[in-house]
Amino acid sequence: MTGVQTCALPIYAFGLVLFHAQTCDLVPFSYDEIKYTNQVEIHEHLHCPLAILAGWSFFFLFGWYWPWIGSVWICLFVARAASAGRPLVIYFLKMTTLNLKWDFPMYADGPLKHGGCYLDSAATTFKPYPVVDAVVKFYTEQTAAVSRSAYQLAETATEMYEMARSRAGDFFNAPKDSVCFTRNATDSINMVAEGIGFEEGDEVLISSQEHHSNILPWRSRVATDVFHVSKDGTFDLDDLSRRLHSRTRLLAITGASNVTGVRQPIEAVVELAHRQGVAVLVDGAQLAGHGPVDLGQVGCDFFVASGHKMLAPSGAGILIQTPSEACRKVRPVRLGGGVVEQVSDINHMLKRGSAAFEPGTPNVEGVLGLAAAMTYLDNVGLTAIERHISGLVQYARDELQKLDFIHLPFDSGPENVGIVSFQPQGSVDVGWVAQILSDRYDVAVRHGHHCAQPLFKRANIGPTLRASFHVYNDKADVDKMVSALRDIRVLLTR
């Protein structure tokens, strides 16, 4: 071994790790790619020993005889870290590990960086750096009112806002003109309820698993009926078929329960309803961002979602109205600037399409953050996310079922979007348990009826604790929650 090779040995060692990461696409060639690294799907490539061995061997053989290769490699890596605005050690760890937690400020730089455990993504999700960057960039470089002016800033903001609409259309496989930006899924449902124009004798059919946001907007305006679910948590299609009749104006259903996590057979439900001439609204709050949603395949008339549940900012929601007869009958009832072509002293002419449903200055920064979230999710891979979350919820159920003092009152169904609800066997307040898990163990779970009280009353079940997962969670989070429950077993069995 020559003196040069001996001195360069640390360079080779460091370079090998970097080359391993580069071989597996964990070290992209630009900062933009870094922020959208497809690390979940890459996880599978890392289990290929031949690929790893080939990458390491290639770098070792060439780097051993030409030390400058390792030196240049490290210089490039340091330059990338500097351009990304990250300390070298943090950047190195982020690029050479598979944990997507590093993509989220709450984990990388925030209160959970020392090992906190967040298991409440069904309520709201953390936001990755690309989403935060998109919002900050709008505030610092792009602020202007959209669709109002001809100066450059306003034209740029308008172009980006409309690009976000196209992005949403692509994400859900829906026409761009069918996408309307709202505050959240609840707001979207209320917009349909306000504008659909119910008549005497009309009825809305809902399931027994609905969130309050898909019950109250209808109940305050029209008669409602309820169909039931099967033992496995999926819709009872026979009961649904029996309750559809000539007075049913709309079928409003959840795509996945926020209590059980069971993913519903929406395509079959939509086909059944359409055969009887009934329009369908799908509450996709727990679907969007948890896996692929192809509205061209689903075929529903209305689809709603909340951005904050799919890694996007709060206050940015989606209402998609497909070009169906039912959607054409929905009238815009919230009027103001931005929704009209002409206004005179006695009448006005509304714009066509989604623009008629977006009065006033919209939440531009939230919408741009939503577009960034959809891009991030697409680049991680929606199928991979779905598989990752499904694996986590099954692992959580398996581990919880090993605890003889914990009861799982709901079935997980054939498909699950990453939610498991559970109860202590003893007569203990679940709110108190959630508080202990948070204060003593830094484990965040939800407690209560989860805005779905009718579901609990029909099942004769008391309030539950709820753990829900997203792309930044892993088995270590489940282990931490289960370990904490074991630790307080004596308190849960009183």
mmCIF file of N, CA and C in Angstrom, residues 73-161:
data_model
loop_
_atom_site.group_PDB
_atom_site.id
_atom_site.type_symbol
_atom_site.label_atom_id
_atom_site.label_comp_id
_atom_site.label_asym_id
_atom_site.label_seq_id
_atom_site.Cartn_x
_atom_site.Cartn_y
_atom_site.Cartn_z
ATOM 1 N N TRP A 73 -15.415 13.629 -5.080
ATOM 2 C CA TRP A 73 -16.741 13.213 -4.631
ATOM 3 C C TRP A 73 -17.145 13.944 -3.347
ATOM 4 N N ILE A 74 -16.210 13.990 -2.400
ATOM 5 C CA ILE A 74 -16.498 14.648 -1.122
ATOM 6 C C ILE A 74 -16.694 16.141 -1.317
ATOM 7 N N CYS A 75 -15.897 16.769 -2.172
ATOM 8 C CA CYS A 75 -16.056 18.197 -2.436
ATOM 9 C C CYS A 75 -17.440 18.493 -3.008
ATOM 10 N N LEU A 76 -17.867 17.658 -3.936
ATOM 11 C CA LEU A 76 -19.197 17.838 -4.516
ATOM 12 C C LEU A 76 -20.279 17.678 -3.464
ATOM 13 N N PHE A 77 -20.083 16.705 -2.575
ATOM 14 C CA PHE A 77 -21.076 16.461 -1.538
ATOM 15 C C PHE A 77 -21.183 17.655 -0.601
ATOM 16 N N VAL A 78 -20.000 18.235 -0.203
ATOM 17 C CA VAL A 78 -19.998 19.412 0.675
ATOM 18 C C VAL A 78 -20.679 20.582 -0.015
ATOM 19 N N ALA A 79 -20.415 20.739 -1.318
ATOM 20 C CA ALA A 79 -21.044 21.824 -2.070
ATOM 21 C C ALA A 79 -22.557 21.665 -2.105
ATOM 22 N N ARG A 80 -23.020 20.432 -2.284
ATOM 23 C CA ARG A 80 -24.467 20.180 -2.286
ATOM 24 C C ARG A 80 -25.088 20.521 -0.944
ATOM 25 N N ALA A 81 -24.407 20.132 0.123
ATOM 26 C CA ALA A 81 -24.920 20.424 1.464
ATOM 27 C C ALA A 81 -25.033 21.920 1.680
ATOM 28 N N ALA A 82 -24.021 22.661 1.207
ATOM 29 C CA ALA A 82 -24.045 24.114 1.359
ATOM 30 C C ALA A 82 -25.184 24.723 0.566
ATOM 31 N N SER A 83 -25.404 24.241 -0.670
ATOM 32 C CA SER A 83 -26.480 24.784 -1.498
ATOM 33 C C SER A 83 -27.847 24.455 -0.914
ATOM 34 N N ALA A 84 -27.926 23.362 -0.180
ATOM 35 C CA ALA A 84 -29.195 22.976 0.436
ATOM 36 C C ALA A 84 -29.436 23.711 1.739
ATOM 37 N N GLY A 85 -28.432 24.440 2.218
ATOM 38 C CA GLY A 85 -28.592 25.176 3.460
ATOM 39 C C GLY A 85 -28.684 24.285 4.676
ATOM 40 N N ARG A 86 -28.040 23.116 4.626
ATOM 41 C CA ARG A 86 -28.091 22.171 5.728
ATOM 42 C C ARG A 86 -26.688 21.905 6.260
ATOM 43 N N PRO A 87 -26.526 21.743 7.580
ATOM 44 C CA PRO A 87 -25.229 21.328 8.115
ATOM 45 C C PRO A 87 -24.793 20.019 7.470
ATOM 46 N N LEU A 88 -23.495 19.856 7.284
ATOM 47 C CA LEU A 88 -22.976 18.699 6.561
ATOM 48 C C LEU A 88 -23.398 17.382 7.196
ATOM 49 N N VAL A 89 -23.333 17.312 8.529
ATOM 50 C CA VAL A 89 -23.669 16.058 9.215
ATOM 51 C C VAL A 89 -25.140 15.713 9.003
ATOM 52 N N ILE A 90 -26.010 16.714 9.157
ATOM 53 C CA ILE A 90 -27.447 16.483 8.959
ATOM 54 C C ILE A 90 -27.721 16.071 7.513
ATOM 55 N N TYR A 91 -27.055 16.753 6.597
ATOM 56 C CA TYR A 91 -27.256 16.450 5.181
ATOM 57 C C TYR A 91 -26.799 15.031 4.860
ATOM 58 N N PHE A 92 -25.656 14.661 5.430
ATOM 59 C CA PHE A 92 -25.126 13.319 5.202
ATOM 60 C C PHE A 92 -26.085 12.257 5.723
ATOM 61 N N LEU A 93 -26.594 12.475 6.940
ATOM 62 C CA LEU A 93 -27.525 11.513 7.529
ATOM 63 C C LEU A 93 -28.806 11.420 6.702
ATOM 64 N N LYS A 94 -29.287 12.580 6.262
ATOM 65 C CA LYS A 94 -30.532 12.593 5.479
ATOM 66 C C LYS A 94 -30.369 11.827 4.170
ATOM 67 N N MET A 95 -29.220 11.993 3.541
ATOM 68 C CA MET A 95 -29.013 11.399 2.235
ATOM 69 C C MET A 95 -28.604 9.932 2.296
ATOM 70 N N THR A 96 -28.208 9.447 3.468
ATOM 71 C CA THR A 96 -27.737 8.061 3.548
ATOM 72 C C THR A 96 -28.621 7.210 4.437
ATOM 73 N N THR A 97 -29.794 7.708 4.798
ATOM 74 C CA THR A 97 -30.761 6.905 5.535
ATOM 75 C C THR A 97 -32.056 6.871 4.746
ATOM 76 N N LEU A 98 -32.945 5.971 5.160
ATOM 77 C CA LEU A 98 -34.196 5.795 4.431
ATOM 78 C C LEU A 98 -35.370 6.461 5.116
ATOM 79 N N ASN A 99 -35.115 7.144 6.236
ATOM 80 C CA ASN A 99 -36.202 7.660 7.037
ATOM 81 C C ASN A 99 -36.718 8.972 6.463
ATOM 82 N N LEU A 100 -37.960 8.967 5.989
ATOM 83 C CA LEU A 100 -38.539 10.177 5.423
ATOM 84 C C LEU A 100 -38.805 11.248 6.468
ATOM 85 N N LYS A 101 -38.623 10.947 7.731
ATOM 86 C CA LYS A 101 -38.764 11.967 8.769
ATOM 87 C C LYS A 101 -37.870 13.169 8.484
ATOM 88 N N TRP A 102 -36.718 12.929 7.841
ATOM 89 C CA TRP A 102 -35.788 14.016 7.563
ATOM 90 C C TRP A 102 -36.383 15.033 6.589
ATOM 91 N N ASP A 103 -37.412 14.662 5.859
ATOM 92 C CA ASP A 103 -38.041 15.593 4.916
ATOM 93 C C ASP A 103 -39.019 16.547 5.598
ATOM 94 N N PHE A 104 -39.249 16.367 6.892
ATOM 95 C CA PHE A 104 -40.275 17.130 7.592
ATOM 96 C C PHE A 104 -39.644 17.968 8.711
ATOM 97 N N PRO A 105 -39.817 19.297 8.659
ATOM 98 C CA PRO A 105 -39.210 20.173 9.662
ATOM 99 C C PRO A 105 -39.575 19.804 11.101
ATOM 100 N N MET A 106 -40.773 19.293 11.321
ATOM 101 C CA MET A 106 -41.184 18.931 12.681
ATOM 102 C C MET A 106 -40.279 17.850 13.268
ATOM 103 N N TYR A 107 -39.729 17.000 12.395
ATOM 104 C CA TYR A 107 -38.789 15.964 12.835
ATOM 105 C C TYR A 107 -37.342 16.414 12.707
ATOM 106 N N ALA A 108 -37.000 17.025 11.578
ATOM 107 C CA ALA A 108 -35.597 17.354 11.314
ATOM 108 C C ALA A 108 -35.100 18.509 12.171
ATOM 109 N N ASP A 109 -35.917 19.538 12.332
ATOM 110 C CA ASP A 109 -35.487 20.740 13.046
ATOM 111 C C ASP A 109 -36.431 21.139 14.173
ATOM 112 N N GLY A 110 -37.538 20.435 14.344
ATOM 113 C CA GLY A 110 -38.581 20.874 15.263
ATOM 114 C C GLY A 110 -38.628 20.114 16.566
ATOM 115 N N PRO A 111 -39.773 20.165 17.239
ATOM 116 C CA PRO A 111 -39.910 19.598 18.590
ATOM 117 C C PRO A 111 -39.804 18.083 18.662
ATOM 118 N N LEU A 112 -39.900 17.385 17.527
ATOM 119 C CA LEU A 112 -39.827 15.924 17.553
ATOM 120 C C LEU A 112 -38.458 15.391 17.134
ATOM 121 N N LYS A 113 -37.474 16.270 16.992
ATOM 122 C CA LYS A 113 -36.165 15.816 16.508
ATOM 123 C C LYS A 113 -35.446 14.931 17.518
ATOM 124 N N HIS A 114 -35.895 14.952 18.779
ATOM 125 C CA HIS A 114 -35.246 14.123 19.799
ATOM 126 C C HIS A 114 -36.006 12.820 20.055
ATOM 127 N N GLY A 115 -36.935 12.471 19.147
ATOM 128 C CA GLY A 115 -37.554 11.154 19.259
ATOM 129 C C GLY A 115 -39.027 11.145 19.584
ATOM 130 N N GLY A 116 -39.710 12.281 19.450
ATOM 131 C CA GLY A 116 -41.145 12.302 19.696
ATOM 132 C C GLY A 116 -41.889 11.449 18.684
ATOM 133 N N CYS A 117 -43.094 11.067 19.033
ATOM 134 C CA CYS A 117 -43.865 10.124 18.218
ATOM 135 C C CYS A 117 -45.237 10.725 17.907
ATOM 136 N N TYR A 118 -45.477 11.074 16.646
ATOM 137 C CA TYR A 118 -46.740 11.678 16.234
ATOM 138 C C TYR A 118 -47.587 10.653 15.510
ATOM 139 N N LEU A 119 -48.729 10.306 16.091
ATOM 140 C CA LEU A 119 -49.621 9.291 15.524
ATOM 141 C C LEU A 119 -51.040 9.848 15.401
ATOM 142 N N ASP A 120 -51.156 11.034 14.830
ATOM 143 C CA ASP A 120 -52.468 11.659 14.664
ATOM 144 C C ASP A 120 -52.622 12.273 13.275
ATOM 145 N N SER A 121 -52.132 11.587 12.272
ATOM 146 C CA SER A 121 -52.175 12.118 10.909
ATOM 147 C C SER A 121 -53.569 12.098 10.304
ATOM 148 N N ALA A 122 -54.491 11.328 10.884
ATOM 149 C CA ALA A 122 -55.869 11.366 10.396
ATOM 150 C C ALA A 122 -56.515 12.703 10.738
ATOM 151 N N ALA A 123 -55.985 13.388 11.756
ATOM 152 C CA ALA A 123 -56.490 14.717 12.119
ATOM 153 C C ALA A 123 -55.822 15.786 11.266
ATOM 154 N N THR A 124 -54.489 15.765 11.220
ATOM 155 C CA THR A 124 -53.745 16.659 10.340
ATOM 156 C C THR A 124 -52.341 16.099 10.173
ATOM 157 N N THR A 125 -51.712 16.434 9.072
ATOM 158 C CA THR A 125 -50.391 15.877 8.762
ATOM 159 C C THR A 125 -49.302 16.937 8.891
ATOM 160 N N PHE A 126 -48.076 16.473 9.069
ATOM 161 C CA PHE A 126 -46.924 17.362 9.016
ATOM 162 C C PHE A 126 -46.673 17.768 7.567
ATOM 163 N N LYS A 127 -45.944 18.854 7.397
ATOM 164 C CA LYS A 127 -45.665 19.382 6.061
ATOM 165 C C LYS A 127 -44.176 19.206 5.735
ATOM 166 N N PRO A 128 -43.853 18.645 4.574
ATOM 167 C CA PRO A 128 -42.448 18.483 4.199
ATOM 168 C C PRO A 128 -41.824 19.811 3.772
ATOM 169 N N TYR A 129 -40.501 19.838 3.707
ATOM 170 C CA TYR A 129 -39.792 21.063 3.336
ATOM 171 C C TYR A 129 -40.277 21.671 2.016
ATOM 172 N N PRO A 130 -40.536 20.887 0.972
ATOM 173 C CA PRO A 130 -40.988 21.510 -0.283
ATOM 174 C C PRO A 130 -42.281 22.304 -0.122
ATOM 175 N N VAL A 131 -43.164 21.860 0.745
ATOM 176 C CA VAL A 131 -44.424 22.581 0.981
ATOM 177 C C VAL A 131 -44.147 23.884 1.718
ATOM 178 N N VAL A 132 -43.334 23.798 2.771
ATOM 179 C CA VAL A 132 -42.969 25.002 3.520
ATOM 180 C C VAL A 132 -42.257 25.991 2.604
ATOM 181 N N ASP A 133 -41.346 25.483 1.776
ATOM 182 C CA ASP A 133 -40.600 26.345 0.860
ATOM 183 C C ASP A 133 -41.523 27.045 -0.126
ATOM 184 N N ALA A 134 -42.538 26.329 -0.618
ATOM 185 C CA ALA A 134 -43.467 26.926 -1.584
ATOM 186 C C ALA A 134 -44.244 28.079 -0.961
ATOM 187 N N VAL A 135 -44.674 27.904 0.286
ATOM 188 C CA VAL A 135 -45.424 28.965 0.971
ATOM 189 C C VAL A 135 -44.516 30.165 1.251
ATOM 190 N N VAL A 136 -43.323 29.886 1.755
ATOM 191 C CA VAL A 136 -42.385 30.969 2.067
ATOM 192 C C VAL A 136 -41.984 31.718 0.801
ATOM 193 N N LYS A 137 -41.763 30.990 -0.280
ATOM 194 C CA LYS A 137 -41.372 31.628 -1.537
ATOM 195 C C LYS A 137 -42.466 32.564 -2.034
ATOM 196 N N PHE A 138 -43.724 32.168 -1.883
ATOM 197 C CA PHE A 138 -44.809 33.057 -2.297
ATOM 198 C C PHE A 138 -44.789 34.336 -1.472
ATOM 199 N N TYR A 139 -44.581 34.212 -0.175
ATOM 200 C CA TYR A 139 -44.568 35.387 0.698
ATOM 201 C C TYR A 139 -43.360 36.288 0.437
ATOM 202 N N THR A 140 -42.235 35.706 0.067
ATOM 203 C CA THR A 140 -41.000 36.489 -0.042
ATOM 204 C C THR A 140 -40.657 36.909 -1.464
ATOM 205 N N GLU A 141 -41.213 36.204 -2.475
ATOM 206 C CA GLU A 141 -40.810 36.496 -3.850
ATOM 207 C C GLU A 141 -41.962 36.660 -4.831
ATOM 208 N N GLN A 142 -43.173 36.178 -4.489
ATOM 209 C CA GLN A 142 -44.214 36.083 -5.504
ATOM 210 C C GLN A 142 -45.545 36.701 -5.095
ATOM 211 N N THR A 143 -45.611 37.399 -3.978
ATOM 212 C CA THR A 143 -46.893 37.880 -3.467
ATOM 213 C C THR A 143 -47.577 38.834 -4.443
ATOM 214 N N ALA A 144 -48.798 38.474 -4.808
ATOM 215 C CA ALA A 144 -49.650 39.315 -5.652
ATOM 216 C C ALA A 144 -51.030 38.695 -5.684
ATOM 217 N N ALA A 145 -52.038 39.513 -6.000
ATOM 218 C CA ALA A 145 -53.405 39.007 -6.146
ATOM 219 C C ALA A 145 -53.538 38.319 -7.499
ATOM 220 N N VAL A 146 -54.218 37.179 -7.504
ATOM 221 C CA VAL A 146 -54.368 36.430 -8.753
ATOM 222 C C VAL A 146 -55.582 36.925 -9.531
ATOM 223 N N SER A 147 -55.502 36.761 -10.845
ATOM 224 C CA SER A 147 -56.618 37.054 -11.765
ATOM 225 C C SER A 147 -57.121 38.486 -11.646
ATOM 226 N N ARG A 148 -56.233 39.419 -11.341
ATOM 227 C CA ARG A 148 -56.693 40.790 -11.131
ATOM 228 C C ARG A 148 -55.948 41.816 -11.992
ATOM 229 N N SER A 149 -54.663 41.584 -12.267
ATOM 230 C CA SER A 149 -53.851 42.647 -12.852
ATOM 231 C C SER A 149 -52.978 42.119 -13.979
ATOM 232 N N ALA A 150 -52.372 43.074 -14.714
ATOM 233 C CA ALA A 150 -51.544 42.717 -15.860
ATOM 234 C C ALA A 150 -50.054 42.862 -15.570
ATOM 235 N N TYR A 151 -49.688 43.332 -14.373
ATOM 236 C CA TYR A 151 -48.257 43.477 -14.081
ATOM 237 C C TYR A 151 -47.635 42.101 -13.813
ATOM 238 N N GLN A 152 -46.322 42.027 -13.896
ATOM 239 C CA GLN A 152 -45.620 40.760 -13.940
ATOM 240 C C GLN A 152 -45.863 39.894 -12.718
ATOM 241 N N LEU A 153 -45.804 40.478 -11.516
ATOM 242 C CA LEU A 153 -46.007 39.682 -10.300
ATOM 243 C C LEU A 153 -47.385 39.021 -10.294
ATOM 244 N N ALA A 154 -48.393 39.792 -10.671
ATOM 245 C CA ALA A 154 -49.757 39.251 -10.669
ATOM 246 C C ALA A 154 -49.918 38.172 -11.736
ATOM 247 N N GLU A 155 -49.308 38.378 -12.885
ATOM 248 C CA GLU A 155 -49.406 37.367 -13.937
ATOM 249 C C GLU A 155 -48.705 36.073 -13.517
ATOM 250 N N THR A 156 -47.553 36.234 -12.849
ATOM 251 C CA THR A 156 -46.828 35.051 -12.375
ATOM 252 C C THR A 156 -47.643 34.307 -11.327
ATOM 253 N N ALA A 157 -48.228 35.051 -10.370
ATOM 254 C CA ALA A 157 -49.040 34.424 -9.320
ATOM 255 C C ALA A 157 -50.243 33.709 -9.924
ATOM 256 N N THR A 158 -50.882 34.349 -10.906
ATOM 257 C CA THR A 158 -52.045 33.739 -11.561
ATOM 258 C C THR A 158 -51.650 32.468 -12.297
ATOM 259 N N GLU A 159 -50.534 32.529 -13.000
ATOM 260 C CA GLU A 159 -50.062 31.363 -13.735
ATOM 261 C C GLU A 159 -49.777 30.201 -12.784
ATOM 262 N N MET A 160 -49.132 30.494 -11.646
ATOM 263 C CA MET A 160 -48.812 29.440 -10.685
ATOM 264 C C MET A 160 -50.084 28.874 -10.045
ATOM 265 N N TYR A 161 -51.053 29.750 -9.781
ATOM 266 C CA TYR A 161 -52.320 29.308 -9.193
ATOM 267 C C TYR A 161 -53.048 28.366 -10.143
#
